[in-house]
Amino acid sequence: MALLSVSLVILGIVFFLMAVVLQQGWMIQRELWAVQRSLLGNGTNSQPVEDGVQPGASR
Amino acid sequence: MSIRLERSVVWIVVLALVLYLPGVWWGAPHATGPDRIKAWAVDDETPLGPLAELSNIAHPRPDRNLGYPLLYSFLTSAAYMPYLGYLYLTGRFRAPSGDYPFGLGDPVGTLWVLTVLAHLLTVLLSLGVILGAYRAAQAYWDRRTAIWSALFVMTAYPMFYYARTGNVDVPMLCFLAVGYAILALILAQGVTIRRVALLGLSVGLALATKESALGVVIGMAIAALAAPRADGLARYDWRNARWWRTWGAGILAALVALGAGSGFFIEPSRYLAHLAFLTGRVEAAPGAGGTIPLAFPLTMQGHLEYLRQIVAYLVDILTLPGLVLAVLGLADALRRRPREGLLALPGLTYLIFIFITLRTGQMRYLLPAAFVLAIFAGRAVARGWSAGAPAVRAITMATALVAIGLSVLRGVDLTYAMLRDSRWAAAAWLANRMPNGGRVEYFGASQKLPPLAANVASARSADYRGLFFEHDTSEAKVAEIVASWEANHPDFILVMPDHTSRPGLEYDASVPPGLYRALLEGSLPYHLAATFKTPSLLSWVRRPALDYPSVNPPIRIFAPAQVQVRGTY
């Protein structure tokens, strides 16, 4: 039971760390879209960049 | 029951992660609106389904999903909790709500992260499937068989998809695989109370994930009952008190695991409603009350067609050489020691179970049977490898390498299609042409749509009633749809297949065929502006179709006739 509890705590930490890494990745992606949009300046959609998918975007 | 950290186990885990992790983010929604919060994969309840089910326990909503027991929701929500707690503490999830944007400061980013977390949990559970196969073969035979069995299970074609989504099939298979490994230990070394209790625990968790596990559980129970006691106790049968203690412990463990995992102990009425839903006795729930299409009738012709379909799916999952090896491995085991057939019994009872109860064609439904067969394929290779005759050895190895090599290439091709899904190119194309505050119309399920910006309105052009209901595709409906386009002036109209599409059709069941033909012919105010579908990376490997056209579906975008754009991407 102790081993199970420790394993679950470790798993919780692992999932938390993965979430933080994923969130950072998401924020970097959003910044990249912003840069891409300002450099290319194309498209007719003037929405805030964080709400939109930019040309060539892929994750 | 333990997995020792052998070098081969480490390599198998690393290889599985290399194969499964790319594309684990496939299908995560771009949640810029309340109709864009679901993952692309059919029956993938992530990101919010598990949380909604937990919320429904306290505050039931009429649209709650009764399709599955609750263990997967519990597991996924547990994986979410550290991150959601972090968001709450940092002020980005202050007022949780059941409606978009759910109290989230950044619903687009958060739902993306939650989906990928859930998919990573599935990858983790897929490792349990592979290591379950490894441990079962090691316990009953030897390490060489274990390695080959793990490789056959790992490269089974649908694993490349279902190990990366939020479907319950791999989680259920994980618990079954753990149970199967314990069964192998029981058959190899005998019955103990601890082993039977652990077997009960694992099958209870499998049943609490998806009830179709019952087909495997029946075979496991019969096989375990036929096993001898570990201590060699004579006269060990139902007249003996130890027999009752042993199996009582197993049944108790299974019931506790099922009751806790399924949510029965927390909300019995929900579990009973779920069972009623499964048996078609619920009319007022999403997806209930309709007719299941493509069912095989209970006639001789229906039986034969269903049987042919099952074999075809097993070939798709294992490849033909892989299935041949599995049959040879099973035949060899039965010839040498008929008792080895007990290990195949769970696969057989599962096939009988789905033959009687399911009657619908889905590749994923065959995964538990393919799991058992893959282990016998591994056994055939290990036996062939140790055969005295060089010719037998060479033929066995060549067959195994063709089977596993073809499976890996098909997996690579599928992964490429997931990474280069047509939705990304379509989304970029739309973003580049959509006027500010533009409007997109579409047909069918909203979860399949390419990512759309927040300021783009989206609406269905026709009523959508899901998989189990007929849709109105009459001429009158066509006229009604065209009239609505003339009134609403959508900037673009999207047509793409989904899980309701009839085989081979590139549009969903709510699209009138006459309307689709007219759109392609250009006889309507809208004409074809762009088509998206990423070409296959390895077309020659003839990758089998998945259960639904979810990955890299052909997307056709229609624009007003005066807009002069046309292309294939």
XYZ file of C-alpha atoms in Angstrom:
628
model
C 0.000 0.000 0.000
C 2.873 2.350 0.830
C 4.483 1.561 -2.527
C 1.192 2.276 -4.283
C 0.817 5.615 -2.489
C 4.362 6.678 -3.345
C 3.827 5.628 -6.967
C 0.641 7.691 -7.186
C 2.361 10.744 -5.714
C 5.213 10.373 -8.215
C 2.697 9.960 -11.050
C 0.902 13.103 -9.902
C 4.156 15.053 -9.968
C 4.999 13.629 -13.407
C 1.612 14.665 -14.800
C 1.973 18.113 -13.277
C 5.413 18.585 -14.790
C 4.189 17.363 -18.159
C 1.304 19.839 -18.003
C 3.659 22.714 -17.209
C 5.954 21.736 -20.082
C 2.972 21.440 -22.439
C 1.653 24.809 -21.350
C 5.035 26.420 -21.934
C 5.104 24.771 -25.355
C 1.679 26.165 -26.087
C 2.743 29.681 -25.093
C 5.886 29.456 -27.235
C 3.737 28.296 -30.166
C 1.477 31.298 -29.656
C 4.459 33.640 -29.687
C 5.756 31.994 -32.847
C 2.426 32.626 -34.518
C 2.647 36.258 -33.464
C 6.125 36.576 -34.960
C 5.071 34.729 -38.110
C 2.072 36.975 -38.503
C 4.053 40.184 -38.012
C 6.751 39.055 -40.455
C 4.458 37.739 -43.160
C 1.681 40.221 -42.615
C -0.687 38.166 -44.729
C -4.244 37.136 -44.191
C -7.362 39.183 -43.904
C -8.244 38.145 -40.393
C -7.264 40.792 -37.884
C -8.198 38.814 -34.788
C -5.906 38.649 -31.752
C -3.231 36.129 -32.604
C -3.815 33.907 -29.579
C -7.323 33.154 -30.764
C -6.439 32.201 -34.273
C -4.632 29.674 -36.351
C -1.958 31.222 -38.455
C -0.945 30.284 -41.983
C 1.181 27.179 -41.995
C 0.451 26.506 -38.369
C 0.986 22.990 -37.191
C 1.563 21.409 -33.840
C 3.618 -10.264 -9.603
C 6.245 -7.757 -10.576
C 8.020 -6.392 -13.609
C 11.715 -6.750 -13.007
C 13.716 -3.991 -14.648
C 15.389 -6.229 -17.186
C 17.256 -4.647 -20.051
C 14.764 -6.044 -22.557
C 11.896 -4.430 -20.625
C 13.648 -1.057 -20.738
C 14.205 -1.357 -24.483
C 10.604 -2.391 -25.064
C 9.350 0.625 -23.097
C 11.685 2.980 -24.974
C 10.654 1.536 -28.336
C 6.961 1.825 -27.466
C 7.399 5.465 -26.435
C 9.268 6.205 -29.662
C 6.442 4.649 -31.673
C 3.496 6.093 -29.750
C 4.512 9.543 -28.515
C 4.737 11.330 -31.895
C 1.242 12.566 -32.648
C -0.001 12.193 -29.085
C -1.285 15.757 -29.448
C -3.336 14.785 -32.510
C -6.998 15.535 -32.073
C -6.721 18.138 -29.335
C -9.409 20.754 -29.929
C -8.762 24.395 -30.720
C -11.408 25.532 -28.272
C -12.266 28.980 -29.556
C -15.987 28.438 -29.084
C -18.501 26.262 -27.249
C -18.932 23.968 -30.292
C -15.145 23.438 -30.583
C -14.316 21.814 -27.261
C -14.232 18.118 -28.221
C -11.333 16.059 -29.488
C -11.329 14.913 -33.115
C -11.316 11.167 -32.425
C -14.695 9.432 -32.263
C -15.604 8.368 -28.698
C -12.644 10.354 -27.366
C -14.245 12.007 -24.366
C -11.291 14.244 -23.625
C -10.671 16.932 -22.652
C -13.844 17.748 -20.726
C -15.885 14.529 -20.796
C -14.186 13.011 -17.709
C -14.616 16.222 -15.711
C -18.222 16.522 -16.870
C -18.914 12.985 -15.640
C -17.493 13.838 -12.234
C -19.530 17.030 -12.139
C -22.625 15.055 -13.147
C -22.325 12.956 -10.002
C -22.968 16.069 -7.889
C -25.138 17.982 -10.359
C -26.579 15.609 -12.999
C -27.333 17.176 -16.372
C -29.764 15.639 -18.849
C -27.095 15.325 -21.543
C -24.724 13.215 -19.446
C -22.887 10.477 -21.301
C -24.089 7.053 -20.147
C -21.922 5.182 -22.643
C -19.219 3.967 -20.267
C -18.608 3.172 -16.602
C -16.615 5.828 -14.796
C -13.148 4.403 -14.175
C -11.589 6.110 -17.190
C -13.169 9.412 -16.105
C -11.709 8.954 -12.618
C -8.231 8.166 -13.952
C -8.184 11.038 -16.431
C -9.538 13.519 -13.911
C -6.861 12.405 -11.445
C -4.211 13.085 -14.104
C -5.758 16.527 -14.684
C -5.963 17.510 -11.030
C -2.382 18.688 -10.359
C -2.561 20.980 -13.391
C -6.082 22.232 -12.662
C -5.041 22.873 -9.047
C -2.070 24.875 -10.319
C -4.368 26.899 -12.601
C -6.763 27.486 -9.706
C -4.006 28.652 -7.371
C -2.559 30.974 -10.003
C -5.942 32.571 -10.715
C -6.539 31.090 -14.163
C -9.382 28.805 -13.136
C -11.177 30.828 -10.514
C -14.852 30.137 -11.148
C -15.353 26.620 -12.535
C -18.511 26.449 -14.616
C -20.301 23.991 -16.875
C -20.479 26.425 -19.759
C -17.827 27.772 -22.097
C -15.219 29.051 -21.229
C -15.715 27.006 -18.023
C -14.093 29.635 -15.812
C -10.781 29.245 -17.643
C -8.636 32.251 -18.404
C -7.230 30.601 -21.527
C -9.670 27.893 -22.660
C -7.807 27.286 -25.933
C -4.477 26.571 -24.271
C -5.890 24.779 -21.229
C -8.117 22.374 -23.166
C -5.198 21.616 -25.480
C -2.981 20.799 -22.482
C -5.713 18.698 -20.826
C -6.270 16.689 -24.000
C -2.584 15.955 -24.428
C -2.351 14.983 -20.743
C -5.219 12.506 -21.218
C -3.577 11.117 -24.328
C -0.292 10.736 -22.447
C -2.170 8.766 -19.807
C -3.348 6.441 -22.563
C 0.247 6.026 -23.747
C 1.172 5.105 -20.194
C -1.619 2.521 -20.079
C -0.540 1.170 -23.476
C 2.803 0.357 -21.862
C 0.785 -1.747 -19.409
C -0.719 -3.631 -22.363
C 2.707 -4.385 -23.823
C 4.332 -5.288 -20.519
C 1.311 -7.445 -19.650
C 1.962 -9.456 -22.794
C 5.666 -9.608 -21.970
C 5.100 -10.796 -18.409
C 2.456 -13.342 -19.422
C 4.725 -14.955 -22.000
C 7.684 -14.835 -19.637
C 5.722 -16.401 -16.803
C 4.359 -19.217 -18.907
C 7.193 -19.785 -21.378
C 10.455 -17.853 -21.538
C 12.030 -14.453 -22.140
C 12.457 -14.935 -25.878
C 8.736 -15.582 -26.261
C 8.101 -12.580 -24.018
C 10.111 -10.224 -26.220
C 8.466 -11.379 -29.434
C 5.002 -11.292 -27.878
C 5.574 -7.743 -26.659
C 6.742 -6.725 -30.140
C 3.656 -8.216 -31.802
C 1.339 -6.472 -29.322
C 3.222 -3.175 -29.584
C 3.045 -3.095 -33.377
C -0.571 -4.224 -33.683
C -1.898 -1.634 -36.123
C -4.739 -0.017 -34.113
C -2.405 0.470 -31.152
C -0.732 3.275 -33.127
C -4.050 5.108 -33.006
C -5.817 4.049 -29.817
C -2.661 4.433 -27.693
C -2.750 8.154 -28.561
C -6.409 9.018 -28.054
C -8.853 9.323 -25.182
C -10.820 6.178 -26.086
C -11.386 3.596 -23.374
C -10.208 0.628 -25.456
C -6.524 0.763 -24.498
C -7.219 1.456 -20.797
C -9.554 -1.565 -20.727
C -6.954 -3.651 -22.537
C -4.292 -2.547 -20.032
C -6.257 -3.977 -17.099
C -7.022 -7.113 -19.099
C -3.344 -7.497 -19.976
C -2.347 -7.246 -16.329
C -5.000 -9.845 -15.503
C -3.768 -12.025 -18.343
C -0.221 -11.902 -16.982
C -1.528 -13.004 -13.570
C -3.512 -15.788 -15.248
C -0.344 -16.974 -16.995
C 1.402 -17.032 -13.630
C -1.473 -19.023 -12.136
C -1.400 -21.510 -15.010
C 2.382 -21.831 -14.791
C 2.901 -21.899 -11.041
C -0.492 -22.629 -9.554
C -3.261 -20.917 -7.640
C -2.697 -18.821 -4.526
C -5.173 -16.577 -2.775
C -3.014 -13.533 -3.546
C -2.819 -14.311 -7.263
C -6.545 -14.927 -7.548
C -7.298 -11.715 -5.617
C -5.011 -9.739 -7.948
C -6.675 -11.380 -10.950
C -10.054 -10.364 -9.551
C -8.820 -6.822 -8.981
C -7.568 -6.419 -12.537
C -10.650 -7.884 -14.228
C -12.856 -5.743 -11.982
C -10.972 -2.639 -13.140
C -11.251 -3.779 -16.766
C -15.028 -4.203 -16.395
C -15.184 -0.786 -14.721
C -13.583 0.695 -17.834
C -15.653 -1.030 -20.520
C -18.029 -3.953 -20.144
C -16.957 -5.760 -23.302
C -14.029 -6.978 -21.173
C -16.529 -9.550 -19.900
C -15.813 -11.761 -22.916
C -12.177 -12.080 -21.838
C -13.011 -12.332 -18.151
C -15.198 -15.405 -18.731
C -12.285 -17.207 -20.394
C -9.883 -16.105 -17.674
C -12.180 -17.437 -14.963
C -12.596 -20.816 -16.666
C -8.841 -21.120 -17.250
C -7.985 -20.120 -13.683
C -10.506 -22.580 -12.275
C -8.758 -25.359 -14.195
C -5.364 -24.480 -12.706
C -3.825 -26.525 -9.877
C -2.966 -25.173 -6.413
C 0.533 -23.751 -6.037
C 1.103 -25.832 -2.910
C 0.064 -29.025 -4.703
C -2.796 -29.591 -2.287
C -4.602 -32.807 -3.101
C -8.365 -32.893 -3.357
C -8.618 -29.219 -4.187
C -12.143 -28.553 -5.420
C -15.427 -27.018 -4.331
C -15.730 -29.432 -1.450
C -12.613 -27.904 0.079
C -12.790 -24.782 2.306
C -9.578 -23.369 0.767
C -11.206 -23.470 -2.663
C -14.023 -21.262 -1.372
C -11.597 -18.897 0.391
C -9.464 -18.552 -2.746
C -12.251 -17.884 -5.185
C -14.212 -15.871 -2.660
C -11.221 -13.538 -2.381
C -11.050 -13.259 -6.186
C -14.761 -12.512 -6.569
C -14.693 -10.038 -3.684
C -11.694 -8.205 -5.177
C -13.421 -8.075 -8.571
C -16.656 -6.745 -7.103
C -14.893 -4.103 -5.008
C -12.822 -2.969 -8.012
C -15.892 -2.931 -10.267
C -18.068 -1.161 -7.700
C -15.484 1.507 -6.902
C -14.151 1.943 -10.445
C -17.479 2.054 -12.225
C -18.884 4.616 -9.812
C -21.534 2.197 -8.494
C -20.497 2.804 -4.884
C -20.776 6.567 -5.404
C -23.877 6.841 -7.590
C -25.591 3.453 -8.071
C -28.408 4.942 -10.142
C -25.958 6.236 -12.757
C -24.344 2.822 -13.162
C -27.723 1.134 -13.461
C -28.774 3.759 -16.026
C -25.551 3.038 -17.908
C -26.366 -0.692 -17.979
C -29.862 0.136 -19.185
C -28.327 2.356 -21.877
C -26.060 -0.480 -23.017
C -29.010 -2.830 -23.376
C -31.003 -0.249 -25.332
C -33.532 0.466 -22.631
C -32.866 4.199 -22.352
C -34.501 6.633 -24.751
C -33.524 9.973 -23.229
C -29.744 10.147 -23.456
C -27.337 11.297 -26.155
C -27.084 8.572 -28.793
C -29.909 6.505 -27.334
C -33.045 5.250 -28.987
C -31.742 4.923 -32.545
C -30.842 1.963 -34.697
C -27.280 0.703 -35.034
C -26.313 0.712 -38.704
C -24.248 -1.936 -40.476
C -25.275 -4.618 -37.946
C -24.891 -8.203 -39.064
C -28.303 -9.924 -38.949
C -28.829 -13.128 -36.993
C -29.075 -15.259 -40.149
C -26.670 -17.791 -41.601
C -25.520 -15.235 -44.158
C -25.161 -12.634 -41.410
C -23.093 -15.045 -39.324
C -20.790 -15.825 -42.241
C -20.370 -12.160 -43.150
C -19.628 -11.272 -39.534
C -17.111 -14.102 -39.288
C -15.434 -12.924 -42.485
C -15.358 -9.389 -41.101
C -13.763 -10.568 -37.836
C -11.025 -12.473 -39.679
C -10.432 -9.485 -41.970
C -10.010 -7.204 -38.947
C -7.608 -9.643 -37.300
C -5.570 -9.614 -40.520
C -5.639 -5.802 -40.479
C -4.480 -5.732 -36.858
C -1.759 -8.395 -36.988
C -1.063 -8.567 -40.757
C -1.610 -11.853 -42.588
C 1.861 -13.261 -41.736
C 1.291 -12.256 -38.113
C -2.073 -14.016 -37.955
C -0.601 -17.120 -39.619
C 2.158 -17.168 -36.989
C -0.446 -16.809 -34.240
C -2.465 -19.759 -35.551
C 0.715 -21.837 -35.920
C 1.821 -20.895 -32.419
C -1.541 -21.904 -31.001
C -1.613 -25.167 -32.961
C 1.910 -25.987 -31.821
C 1.042 -25.235 -28.194
C -2.053 -27.456 -28.340
C -0.083 -30.245 -29.996
C 2.705 -30.184 -27.434
C 0.636 -29.639 -24.318
C -3.126 -29.231 -24.624
C -3.164 -27.355 -21.302
C -1.359 -24.464 -23.029
C -4.632 -23.918 -24.841
C -6.004 -22.525 -21.569
C -3.987 -19.377 -22.269
C -5.878 -18.960 -25.531
C -9.260 -19.474 -23.888
C -9.815 -15.775 -22.989
C -9.357 -14.854 -26.652
C -11.796 -17.546 -27.756
C -14.477 -16.622 -25.220
C -14.085 -12.976 -26.198
C -14.646 -13.804 -29.879
C -17.749 -15.837 -28.961
C -18.938 -12.987 -26.729
C -18.699 -10.309 -29.411
C -20.097 -12.712 -32.019
C -23.246 -13.054 -29.931
C -23.586 -9.580 -28.457
C -21.942 -6.900 -30.599
C -22.809 -7.777 -34.208
C -21.158 -4.631 -35.532
C -17.915 -4.278 -37.384
C -15.213 -2.303 -35.569
C -11.506 -3.034 -35.650
C -11.009 -1.848 -32.072
C -13.496 -4.443 -30.806
C -11.039 -7.122 -31.927
C -8.109 -5.752 -29.915
C -8.517 -8.116 -26.907
C -8.612 -11.177 -29.181
C -5.664 -9.846 -31.185
C -3.761 -9.359 -27.927
C -4.061 -13.067 -27.106
C -3.224 -14.078 -30.691
C -0.170 -11.780 -30.700
C 1.211 -13.683 -27.717
C 0.857 -16.961 -29.579
C 2.517 -15.341 -32.614
C 5.402 -14.531 -30.293
C 5.409 -18.134 -29.121
C 5.569 -19.384 -32.715
C 8.606 -17.201 -33.455
C 10.414 -18.258 -30.285
C 9.730 -21.932 -31.058
C 10.789 -21.507 -34.688
C 13.967 -19.751 -33.596
C 14.941 -22.633 -31.361
C 14.051 -25.247 -33.992
C 16.848 -27.537 -35.106
C 16.231 -27.245 -38.836
C 17.828 -24.087 -40.343
C 15.060 -23.832 -42.934
C 12.347 -23.671 -40.258
C 14.351 -21.068 -38.407
C 14.871 -18.934 -41.506
C 11.235 -19.114 -42.605
C 9.991 -18.273 -39.110
C 12.280 -15.286 -38.774
C 11.476 -14.018 -42.252
C 7.732 -14.269 -41.557
C 8.095 -12.510 -38.214
C 10.180 -9.710 -39.668
C 7.724 -9.205 -42.531
C 4.793 -9.103 -40.077
C 6.398 -6.721 -37.592
C 8.135 -4.665 -40.280
C 4.893 -4.171 -42.203
C 3.070 -3.247 -39.001
C 5.711 -0.677 -38.071
C 5.612 0.859 -41.554
C 1.828 1.056 -41.394
C 2.177 2.695 -37.993
C 4.682 5.184 -39.395
C 2.322 5.965 -42.271
C -0.564 6.500 -39.836
C 1.616 8.677 -37.605
C 2.599 10.788 -40.600
C -1.081 11.203 -41.502
C -1.825 12.290 -37.924
C 1.058 14.754 -37.842
C 0.102 16.166 -41.239
C -3.642 16.014 -40.729
C -5.578 17.808 -43.446
C -7.243 20.008 -40.820
C -4.060 22.001 -40.232
C -3.662 22.979 -43.873
C -7.386 23.712 -44.134
C -7.219 25.867 -40.989
C -4.279 27.854 -42.354
C -6.028 28.278 -45.709
C -9.205 29.496 -44.035
C -7.361 31.843 -41.662
C -5.695 33.443 -44.654
C -8.965 34.067 -46.479
C -11.610 34.480 -43.823
C -12.931 38.015 -43.418
C -13.046 39.393 -39.905
C -16.215 38.043 -38.286
C -16.732 35.610 -41.138
C -19.103 32.630 -41.136
C -18.391 28.994 -41.856
C -21.110 26.400 -42.341
C -20.601 22.667 -42.161
C -22.403 19.354 -41.946
C -22.323 16.633 -39.298
C -20.315 16.425 -36.089
C -18.745 19.713 -34.975
C -15.796 17.955 -33.286
C -14.287 17.012 -36.648
C -13.857 20.604 -37.852
C -10.458 22.161 -38.555
C -9.327 24.766 -36.022
C -11.242 28.012 -36.418
C -10.468 31.467 -35.040
C -12.558 32.866 -32.209
C -14.117 35.553 -34.365
C -15.320 33.082 -36.977
C -18.935 32.020 -36.564
C -19.712 28.406 -37.339
C -23.085 26.764 -37.859
C -24.532 23.598 -39.343
C -26.242 23.776 -42.695
C -28.492 20.807 -41.886
C -29.840 19.043 -38.826
C -27.462 16.459 -37.454
C -28.838 13.506 -35.495
C -25.742 11.375 -34.964
C -24.859 7.827 -35.912
C -27.969 5.974 -34.895
C -30.635 8.020 -36.669
C -31.713 8.573 -40.260
C -31.197 12.008 -41.804
C -33.471 13.847 -44.182
C -31.628 13.929 -47.517
C -34.650 14.592 -49.755
C -34.888 17.105 -52.602
C -36.955 19.311 -50.313
C -34.091 19.304 -47.805
C -31.655 20.293 -50.564
C -33.843 23.246 -51.496
C -34.127 24.220 -47.826
C -30.339 24.143 -47.364
C -29.673 26.194 -50.507
C -32.280 28.737 -49.405
C -30.586 29.029 -46.017
C -27.236 29.692 -47.714
C -28.833 32.450 -49.772
C -30.213 33.964 -46.577
C -27.131 33.567 -44.327
C -24.353 34.052 -46.908
C -21.698 31.839 -45.321
C -18.201 32.720 -46.498
C -17.230 29.086 -46.754
C -18.976 25.717 -46.572
C -17.030 22.708 -45.301
C -17.821 19.144 -46.310
C -15.892 16.259 -44.786
C -16.649 12.708 -43.667
C -17.177 11.640 -40.075
C -18.264 8.576 -38.124
C -21.735 8.704 -39.674
C -20.398 8.444 -43.239
C -21.260 5.359 -45.229
C -18.134 3.406 -46.271
C -16.295 5.076 -49.123
C -18.271 8.337 -49.020
C -16.415 11.579 -48.394
C -19.320 13.330 -46.705
C -21.335 12.592 -43.584
C -24.825 11.158 -43.301
C -26.516 14.560 -42.990
C -25.335 15.711 -46.442
C -27.926 14.995 -49.124
C -26.051 13.169 -51.927
C -27.840 15.314 -54.528
C -26.570 18.467 -52.839
C -23.010 17.142 -52.762
C -23.130 16.259 -56.462
C -24.515 19.684 -57.305
C -21.783 21.377 -55.274
C -19.082 19.420 -57.099
C -20.692 20.107 -60.482
C -20.815 23.836 -59.686
C -24.545 24.121 -60.355
C -25.201 25.912 -57.036
C -24.262 29.409 -55.833
C -21.227 27.783 -54.136
C -18.426 25.978 -55.925
C -15.417 23.915 -54.903
C -12.631 26.261 -53.784
C -10.136 23.905 -52.156
C -9.570 20.257 -51.265
C -7.283 19.100 -48.480
C -5.866 15.646 -47.874
C -2.213 14.920 -47.188
C -0.918 12.197 -49.527
C 0.195 9.000 -47.849
C 3.884 8.785 -46.937
C 4.077 5.051 -47.700
C 1.098 4.290 -49.917
C 2.533 0.900 -50.859
C 2.115 -0.464 -47.312
C -1.676 -0.397 -47.894
C -2.540 0.897 -44.458
C -5.973 -0.447 -43.440
C -8.749 2.037 -42.863
C -9.419 2.911 -39.242
C -12.846 2.435 -37.686
C -13.791 5.970 -38.676
C -12.337 8.488 -41.165
C -10.991 10.616 -38.304
C -7.358 10.931 -39.345
C -6.470 13.216 -42.259
C -10.006 13.211 -43.696
C -10.605 14.707 -47.141
C -11.848 18.263 -46.572
C -13.687 20.112 -49.300
C -14.234 23.829 -48.933
C -16.878 25.479 -51.059
C -16.947 29.249 -51.613
C -19.415 31.651 -53.269
C -19.182 31.370 -57.036
C -17.782 34.913 -57.370
C -14.737 34.022 -55.203
C -12.062 32.876 -57.627
C -9.905 30.447 -55.682
C -9.402 26.816 -56.418
C -6.789 24.354 -55.357
C -5.910 20.940 -54.055
C -3.622 20.786 -51.037
